[in-house]
Coordinates of C-alpha atoms in Angstrom, one line a residue:
X337 CA 93.2 82.7 62.7
X338 CA 95.3 85.8 63.1
X339 CA 92.5 87.6 65.0
X340 CA 92.1 84.6 67.3
X341 CA 95.8 84.5 68.1
X342 CA 95.7 88.2 68.9
X343 CA 92.7 87.8 71.2
X344 CA 94.4 84.9 73.1
X345 CA 97.6 87.0 73.5
X346 CA 95.7 89.9 74.9
X347 CA 93.7 87.7 77.2
X348 CA 96.9 86.1 78.6
X349 CA 98.6 89.6 79.0
X350 CA 95.5 91.0 80.7
X351 CA 95.2 88.0 83.1
X352 CA 98.8 88.3 84.2
X353 CA 98.5 92.1 84.5
X354 CA 95.4 91.8 86.7
X355 CA 97.2 89.2 88.9
X356 CA 100.3 91.4 89.2
X357 CA 98.3 94.5 90.2
X358 CA 96.2 92.4 92.6
X359 CA 99.3 91.1 94.3
X360 CA 101.0 94.5 94.5
X361 CA 97.9 96.3 95.8
X362 CA 96.5 93.6 98.2
X363 CA 99.1 91.0 99.2
X364 CA 102.4 92.9 99.2
X365 CA 101.4 95.6 101.7
X366 CA 100.1 93.0 104.1
X367 CA 103.4 91.1 103.8
X368 CA 105.4 94.2 104.6
X369 CA 103.2 95.1 107.5
X370 CA 103.5 91.6 108.9
X371 CA 107.3 91.7 108.6
X372 CA 107.4 95.0 110.4
X373 CA 105.3 93.8 113.3
X374 CA 106.9 90.4 113.6
X375 CA 109.3 90.4 116.6
X376 CA 111.4 87.5 115.3
X377 CA 112.0 89.3 111.9
X378 CA 113.1 92.4 113.8
X379 CA 115.5 90.4 115.9
X380 CA 117.0 88.8 112.9
X381 CA 117.3 92.1 111.1
X382 CA 119.3 93.5 114.0
X383 CA 121.3 90.3 114.4
X384 CA 122.5 90.2 110.8
X385 CA 122.8 93.9 110.2
X386 CA 126.3 95.0 109.2
X387 CA 128.3 96.8 111.9
X388 CA 129.4 100.2 110.9

């Protein structure tokens, strides 16, 4: 029973690890690129930027 519990724990950790790495490698760079190329996002960033 102890071995089965350990295997389930490692499986859950490995699954979340793979999902996190997949998001950080594949999805996040595309989101950043889309935000940089989006004209509306750039306008809002300038509109709400603090004045120095």
